[in-house]
């Protein structure tokens, strides 16, 4: 849902500064903004985790095959894979005499000495550092005897192994400010100062603020005249999105938690502007925040070449799964379903 900053009604009728463009007015705006800068508790490192919807159980650590259909396996990018067993659930609990295992992947036969994939003595397939190009269909050929007296039996098990990664989470904010005339250079100076302050607010949380759009418009007020307003749209995202997971012992360094703290700091910053302006005895500065205009939406979006598909990947519904296992081309991910989820609305826009 869109979340508006709490507070009183918009102060559309507030008094304007008597001398628009005077040095005192500009200085007042800068001092007013600078007074709100708060320091956040620093975060340490990064947290290795699975998506919220992907539950880690003993069955996901060791995955067994099926003689009836290919089994889907999800491996987080640049991480070690679960053990993919060359057995069915029934054979896993049975004795096998003189078993032999042979694995074939998208690039042919897999040997146990392979540096990226390992086949254990019991036939399990393990990837040490899973890359995008390793996604694809893997087949295990099993030969065994149920008993010493019986003849050799053959079994072929197929797995479709997908690389997946965390979505790119970020918050998108919009806010409006009473402004100087739209062609004034002071609006540009104010915009730069505002971004500097917001960036400083979230710096210790390893987050960044990016300006998405800034426009100045003349607005006709209800039962009043025209006034100039600045429309800001900016995002707050984690700096570690494109980097691989790193060890972290503190849960506060998890990306979504750091973003939540950054969101709270920004909301507090805008609320404090209302409080300070409300206590002013002198006329308002020419540029000031319009109460009640702050809105926020939480967005998660997959990177090119990855997408979310709850129908195709019900066991990993919030994972950004690679689109074409076995034929991934990082330059051509446009055919993949790209999802942009506004969780507050409970809807996903996919393009």
Short mmCIF file of C-alpha atoms in Angstrom, two decimals:
data_model
loop_
_atom_site.label_atom_id
_atom_site.label_comp_id
_atom_site.label_asym_id
_atom_site.label_seq_id
_atom_site.Cartn_x
_atom_site.Cartn_y
_atom_site.Cartn_z
CA UNK A 1 0.00 0.00 0.00
CA UNK A 2 1.16 3.51 -0.48
CA UNK A 3 2.21 4.94 2.85
CA UNK A 4 1.84 8.64 3.35
CA UNK A 5 3.88 10.35 6.00
CA UNK A 6 1.76 10.86 9.12
CA UNK A 7 0.98 14.35 10.28
CA UNK A 8 -1.44 17.17 10.05
CA UNK A 9 -3.16 18.32 6.87
CA UNK A 10 -1.16 19.96 4.14
CA UNK A 11 -0.31 23.56 4.91
CA UNK A 12 -1.28 24.98 1.56
CA UNK A 13 -2.15 28.37 3.05
CA UNK A 14 1.08 29.03 4.94
CA UNK A 15 2.70 32.41 4.65
CA UNK A 16 5.50 32.82 2.16
CA UNK A 17 8.76 34.59 2.85
CA UNK A 18 8.40 38.29 2.15
CA UNK A 19 11.56 38.55 0.06
CA UNK A 20 11.74 35.70 -2.45
CA UNK A 21 15.32 35.08 -3.49
CA UNK A 22 16.92 36.99 -0.63
CA UNK A 23 20.16 35.57 0.91
CA UNK A 24 18.42 35.11 4.23
CA UNK A 25 15.74 32.95 2.63
CA UNK A 26 18.25 30.66 0.92
CA UNK A 27 20.29 30.31 4.11
CA UNK A 28 17.15 29.47 6.07
CA UNK A 29 16.31 26.63 3.67
CA UNK A 30 19.79 25.11 3.97
CA UNK A 31 19.84 25.42 7.76
CA UNK A 32 16.33 23.98 7.98
CA UNK A 33 17.32 20.88 6.00
CA UNK A 34 20.67 20.43 7.75
CA UNK A 35 18.99 20.41 11.15
CA UNK A 36 17.29 17.08 10.37
CA UNK A 37 20.33 14.94 9.59
CA UNK A 38 20.30 11.91 11.91
CA UNK A 39 22.95 9.25 12.36
CA UNK A 40 22.05 5.55 11.98
CA UNK A 41 23.63 2.64 13.82
CA UNK A 42 26.33 1.20 11.51
CA UNK A 43 25.74 -2.26 10.09
CA UNK A 44 28.39 -4.93 9.78
CA UNK A 45 28.90 -7.22 6.80
CA UNK A 46 26.32 -9.18 4.88
CA UNK A 47 24.02 -12.07 5.63
CA UNK A 48 23.91 -15.25 3.58
CA UNK A 49 20.26 -16.29 3.44
CA UNK A 50 17.64 -17.95 1.29
CA UNK A 51 14.55 -16.03 0.13
CA UNK A 52 11.74 -15.85 2.67
CA UNK A 53 9.62 -18.27 0.68
CA UNK A 54 12.35 -20.87 0.21
CA UNK A 55 12.32 -23.02 3.35
CA UNK A 56 15.53 -24.85 4.16
CA UNK A 57 14.79 -28.40 5.29
CA UNK A 58 16.65 -31.69 5.25
CA UNK A 59 14.84 -32.59 2.02
CA UNK A 60 16.19 -29.51 0.25
CA UNK A 61 19.75 -30.20 1.38
CA UNK A 62 19.66 -33.65 -0.23
CA UNK A 63 17.42 -33.93 -3.28
CA UNK A 64 16.27 -37.24 -4.69
CA UNK A 65 15.05 -37.93 -8.22
CA UNK A 66 11.96 -39.41 -9.78
CA UNK A 67 11.61 -42.04 -12.47
CA UNK A 68 8.39 -40.35 -13.66
CA UNK A 69 9.35 -36.72 -14.23
CA UNK A 70 12.35 -34.34 -14.08
CA UNK A 71 12.98 -32.85 -10.64
CA UNK A 72 13.57 -29.11 -10.36
CA UNK A 73 16.53 -27.93 -8.29
CA UNK A 74 17.27 -24.30 -7.33
CA UNK A 75 20.80 -23.16 -6.55
CA UNK A 76 21.61 -19.64 -5.43
CA UNK A 77 24.09 -17.92 -7.71
CA UNK A 78 27.74 -18.24 -6.58
CA UNK A 79 26.80 -20.62 -3.77
CA UNK A 80 27.29 -24.31 -3.07
CA UNK A 81 24.46 -26.51 -4.29
CA UNK A 82 22.50 -29.08 -2.27
CA UNK A 83 23.45 -32.73 -2.78
CA UNK A 84 21.60 -34.02 -5.85
CA UNK A 85 21.28 -37.78 -5.33
CA UNK A 86 21.21 -40.36 -8.09
CA UNK A 87 18.42 -42.36 -6.44
CA UNK A 88 14.65 -42.36 -6.07
CA UNK A 89 12.97 -42.15 -2.64
CA UNK A 90 12.51 -45.93 -2.70
CA UNK A 91 16.10 -46.71 -3.67
CA UNK A 92 17.44 -44.30 -1.08
CA UNK A 93 16.16 -46.65 1.63
CA UNK A 94 17.19 -49.85 -0.16
CA UNK A 95 20.40 -51.81 -0.64
CA UNK A 96 22.09 -51.66 -4.02
CA UNK A 97 24.77 -54.13 -5.06
CA UNK A 98 27.71 -52.80 -7.12
CA UNK A 99 26.08 -49.48 -8.01
CA UNK A 100 27.68 -47.30 -10.68
CA UNK A 101 26.79 -43.70 -11.36
CA UNK A 102 27.36 -41.54 -14.39
CA UNK A 103 26.30 -37.92 -14.69
CA UNK A 104 25.78 -35.91 -17.89
CA UNK A 105 25.06 -32.19 -18.02
CA UNK A 106 24.59 -29.50 -20.68
CA UNK A 107 28.29 -29.77 -21.53
CA UNK A 108 28.54 -33.53 -21.59
CA UNK A 109 29.84 -36.11 -19.14
CA UNK A 110 30.74 -34.89 -15.66
CA UNK A 111 33.87 -36.40 -14.16
CA UNK A 112 34.60 -36.46 -10.43
CA UNK A 113 37.80 -34.44 -10.90
CA UNK A 114 35.86 -31.48 -12.32
CA UNK A 115 36.74 -28.25 -10.48
CA UNK A 116 33.22 -26.82 -10.58
CA UNK A 117 31.13 -29.97 -10.10
CA UNK A 118 31.87 -33.00 -7.96
CA UNK A 119 30.45 -36.51 -8.15
CA UNK A 120 30.86 -38.33 -4.86
CA UNK A 121 31.54 -42.05 -4.46
CA UNK A 122 27.84 -42.56 -3.68
CA UNK A 123 26.77 -40.77 -6.87
CA UNK A 124 25.76 -37.38 -5.45
CA UNK A 125 26.27 -34.34 -7.67
CA UNK A 126 27.53 -31.19 -5.90
CA UNK A 127 28.39 -27.76 -7.34
CA UNK A 128 30.89 -25.71 -5.38
CA UNK A 129 30.30 -22.27 -6.95
CA UNK A 130 27.21 -22.33 -9.11
CA UNK A 131 27.33 -20.05 -12.16
CA UNK A 132 24.60 -18.97 -14.57
CA UNK A 133 25.97 -21.12 -17.39
CA UNK A 134 25.69 -24.27 -15.27
CA UNK A 135 21.89 -24.13 -15.35
CA UNK A 136 20.26 -26.82 -17.46
CA UNK A 137 19.20 -30.46 -17.65
CA UNK A 138 21.32 -33.01 -15.78
CA UNK A 139 20.87 -36.75 -16.21
CA UNK A 140 22.17 -39.50 -13.96
CA UNK A 141 22.55 -43.06 -15.33
CA UNK A 142 22.42 -45.62 -12.53
CA UNK A 143 23.28 -49.31 -12.80
CA UNK A 144 22.86 -51.65 -9.82
CA UNK A 145 21.72 -55.07 -8.63
CA UNK A 146 18.92 -55.34 -6.08
CA UNK A 147 20.54 -58.60 -4.82
CA UNK A 148 23.61 -60.58 -5.76
CA UNK A 149 21.51 -63.15 -7.64
CA UNK A 150 19.48 -60.67 -9.73
CA UNK A 151 20.49 -59.16 -13.03
CA UNK A 152 21.74 -55.60 -13.43
CA UNK A 153 19.06 -52.92 -13.54
CA UNK A 154 19.31 -49.54 -15.23
CA UNK A 155 17.70 -46.30 -14.17
CA UNK A 156 17.79 -42.84 -15.72
CA UNK A 157 16.97 -39.80 -13.58
CA UNK A 158 16.61 -36.25 -14.89
CA UNK A 159 17.00 -32.97 -13.01
CA UNK A 160 16.49 -29.40 -14.22
CA UNK A 161 18.88 -27.23 -12.22
CA UNK A 162 18.19 -23.48 -12.13
CA UNK A 163 20.37 -20.63 -10.93
CA UNK A 164 18.45 -18.07 -8.91
CA UNK A 165 19.28 -14.85 -7.13
CA UNK A 166 17.73 -12.43 -4.69
CA UNK A 167 15.45 -9.75 -6.16
CA UNK A 168 16.62 -6.16 -6.26
CA UNK A 169 14.69 -4.65 -3.36
CA UNK A 170 14.24 -0.91 -2.99
CA UNK A 171 11.86 1.76 -1.72
CA UNK A 172 10.50 4.42 -4.05
CA UNK A 173 9.50 7.75 -2.50
CA UNK A 174 7.67 10.77 -3.88
CA UNK A 175 7.47 14.16 -2.16
CA UNK A 176 6.43 17.71 -3.06
CA UNK A 177 7.98 21.02 -2.05
CA UNK A 178 6.74 24.57 -2.33
CA UNK A 179 9.27 26.05 -4.75
CA UNK A 180 10.84 29.15 -6.19
CA UNK A 181 9.85 30.07 -9.77
CA UNK A 182 10.39 27.03 -11.99
CA UNK A 183 13.22 28.65 -13.95
CA UNK A 184 15.08 29.62 -10.78
CA UNK A 185 18.57 28.24 -10.14
CA UNK A 186 17.70 28.00 -6.45
CA UNK A 187 15.47 25.01 -7.12
CA UNK A 188 18.43 23.14 -8.60
CA UNK A 189 20.65 24.05 -5.64
CA UNK A 190 17.95 22.89 -3.25
CA UNK A 191 17.58 19.58 -5.09
CA UNK A 192 21.32 18.87 -4.77
CA UNK A 193 21.31 19.77 -1.09
CA UNK A 194 18.29 17.58 -0.39
CA UNK A 195 19.92 14.56 -2.10
CA UNK A 196 23.14 15.11 -0.16
CA UNK A 197 21.27 15.10 3.14
CA UNK A 198 19.19 12.02 2.28
CA UNK A 199 22.32 10.16 1.13
CA UNK A 200 24.11 11.04 4.37
CA UNK A 201 21.14 9.78 6.37
CA UNK A 202 21.42 6.23 5.00
CA UNK A 203 25.17 6.01 4.38
CA UNK A 204 25.98 4.05 7.55
CA UNK A 205 23.33 1.48 6.59
CA UNK A 206 25.16 0.70 3.30
CA UNK A 207 22.24 2.14 1.36
CA UNK A 208 22.12 4.74 -1.37
CA UNK A 209 19.64 7.36 -2.53
CA UNK A 210 19.11 7.88 -6.26
CA UNK A 211 17.08 10.64 -7.85
CA UNK A 212 14.62 9.15 -10.34
CA UNK A 213 12.76 12.29 -11.38
CA UNK A 214 12.54 15.95 -10.43
CA UNK A 215 10.02 18.30 -12.02
CA UNK A 216 8.74 21.79 -11.29
CA UNK A 217 5.10 22.63 -12.02
CA UNK A 218 2.71 25.51 -11.46
CA UNK A 219 -0.25 24.28 -9.42
CA UNK A 220 -3.64 25.98 -9.22
CA UNK A 221 -4.79 25.74 -5.60
CA UNK A 222 -8.38 25.21 -4.50
CA UNK A 223 -10.06 28.61 -4.17
CA UNK A 224 -6.63 30.24 -4.47
CA UNK A 225 -4.04 31.26 -7.00
CA UNK A 226 -1.08 29.53 -8.62
CA UNK A 227 2.01 28.34 -6.79
CA UNK A 228 5.22 26.63 -7.88
CA UNK A 229 5.89 23.08 -6.64
CA UNK A 230 8.79 20.66 -6.98
CA UNK A 231 7.85 17.00 -7.51
CA UNK A 232 10.63 14.66 -6.33
CA UNK A 233 10.80 10.92 -6.98
CA UNK A 234 13.77 9.06 -5.51
CA UNK A 235 14.72 5.50 -4.57
CA UNK A 236 16.53 3.99 -1.59
CA UNK A 237 18.36 0.74 -2.29
CA UNK A 238 21.02 -1.49 -0.78
CA UNK A 239 24.57 -1.07 -2.05
CA UNK A 240 25.28 -4.83 -2.02
CA UNK A 241 22.64 -5.91 -4.54
CA UNK A 242 25.07 -6.86 -7.31
CA UNK A 243 27.69 -8.30 -4.98
CA UNK A 244 27.86 -11.88 -3.85
CA UNK A 245 26.75 -12.73 -0.30
CA UNK A 246 29.40 -12.27 2.36
CA UNK A 247 29.68 -13.72 5.87
CA UNK A 248 27.65 -11.89 8.46
CA UNK A 249 27.06 -12.72 12.11
CA UNK A 250 24.67 -9.86 12.83
CA UNK A 251 21.10 -10.17 11.54
CA UNK A 252 20.85 -6.36 11.42
CA UNK A 253 23.04 -6.38 8.30
CA UNK A 254 20.42 -8.22 6.24
CA UNK A 255 19.56 -6.12 3.19
CA UNK A 256 15.81 -5.86 3.83
CA UNK A 257 16.35 -4.86 7.47
CA UNK A 258 18.85 -2.18 6.54
CA UNK A 259 16.41 -0.84 3.96
CA UNK A 260 13.65 -0.78 6.56
CA UNK A 261 15.85 1.28 8.88
CA UNK A 262 16.68 3.64 6.01
CA UNK A 263 12.96 4.06 5.27
CA UNK A 264 12.28 4.97 8.92
CA UNK A 265 15.07 7.57 8.92
CA UNK A 266 13.73 9.21 5.77
CA UNK A 267 10.15 9.30 7.08
CA UNK A 268 11.43 10.83 10.34
CA UNK A 269 13.38 13.43 8.34
CA UNK A 270 10.24 14.63 6.54
CA UNK A 271 8.16 14.57 9.73
CA UNK A 272 10.76 16.72 11.47
CA UNK A 273 10.51 19.29 8.72
CA UNK A 274 6.80 19.67 9.52
CA UNK A 275 7.52 19.99 13.25
CA UNK A 276 10.21 22.64 12.79
CA UNK A 277 8.17 24.66 10.32
CA UNK A 278 5.17 24.54 12.66
CA UNK A 279 7.22 26.13 15.46
CA UNK A 280 8.52 29.00 13.31
CA UNK A 281 7.33 32.48 14.32
CA UNK A 282 8.80 34.16 11.26
CA UNK A 283 7.49 33.74 7.71
CA UNK A 284 8.20 30.47 5.91
CA UNK A 285 11.17 30.07 3.55
CA UNK A 286 10.36 30.10 -0.14
CA UNK A 287 11.18 26.39 -0.53
CA UNK A 288 9.63 24.03 2.01
CA UNK A 289 8.13 20.54 2.24
CA UNK A 290 4.36 20.35 1.70
CA UNK A 291 2.87 18.35 4.54
CA UNK A 292 1.18 15.04 3.65
CA UNK A 293 2.78 14.62 0.21
CA UNK A 294 5.38 11.97 1.13
CA UNK A 295 4.40 8.60 -0.36
CA UNK A 296 6.31 5.34 -0.44
CA UNK A 297 6.07 1.96 -2.15
CA UNK A 298 8.17 -1.20 -1.63
CA UNK A 299 9.42 -2.72 -4.90
CA UNK A 300 11.27 -5.91 -5.78
CA UNK A 301 12.49 -6.44 -9.30
CA UNK A 302 14.53 -9.17 -10.98
CA UNK A 303 17.68 -8.41 -12.92
CA UNK A 304 17.74 -8.98 -16.71
CA UNK A 305 17.78 -12.68 -17.57
CA UNK A 306 15.87 -13.62 -14.38
CA UNK A 307 12.20 -13.63 -13.46
CA UNK A 308 9.55 -14.75 -10.96
CA UNK A 309 6.94 -17.31 -11.96
CA UNK A 310 4.90 -18.88 -9.18
CA UNK A 311 3.23 -21.32 -11.60
CA UNK A 312 6.49 -22.66 -13.05
CA UNK A 313 8.46 -22.46 -9.79
CA UNK A 314 5.98 -23.04 -6.94
CA UNK A 315 8.73 -24.17 -4.57
CA UNK A 316 10.62 -20.92 -5.05
CA UNK A 317 7.88 -18.34 -5.76
CA UNK A 318 9.82 -15.25 -4.66
CA UNK A 319 13.09 -16.30 -6.27
CA UNK A 320 14.44 -14.56 -9.33
CA UNK A 321 15.06 -17.72 -11.38
CA UNK A 322 17.15 -17.82 -14.55
CA UNK A 323 14.92 -17.73 -17.61
CA UNK A 324 16.45 -20.28 -19.98
CA UNK A 325 18.51 -22.94 -18.21
CA UNK A 326 21.26 -24.28 -20.42
CA UNK A 327 21.08 -21.38 -22.89
CA UNK A 328 21.64 -18.31 -20.75
CA UNK A 329 22.96 -15.23 -22.52
CA UNK A 330 23.43 -12.25 -20.17
CA UNK A 331 23.00 -9.87 -23.12
CA UNK A 332 19.61 -11.26 -24.09
CA UNK A 333 17.24 -11.62 -21.15
CA UNK A 334 14.35 -9.74 -22.70
CA UNK A 335 12.29 -12.87 -23.34
CA UNK A 336 12.15 -13.57 -19.63
CA UNK A 337 9.24 -12.56 -17.45
CA UNK A 338 10.51 -9.59 -15.42
CA UNK A 339 8.46 -8.90 -12.33
CA UNK A 340 8.12 -5.63 -10.48
CA UNK A 341 6.22 -6.30 -7.25
CA UNK A 342 4.55 -3.52 -5.32
CA UNK A 343 3.99 -5.61 -2.21
CA UNK A 344 1.88 -2.94 -0.56
CA UNK A 345 -0.74 -3.38 -3.28
CA UNK A 346 -0.35 -7.18 -3.34
CA UNK A 347 0.16 -7.07 -7.11
CA UNK A 348 2.98 -7.81 -9.54
CA UNK A 349 3.58 -5.98 -12.79
CA UNK A 350 5.54 -8.18 -15.20
CA UNK A 351 6.98 -7.01 -18.48
#
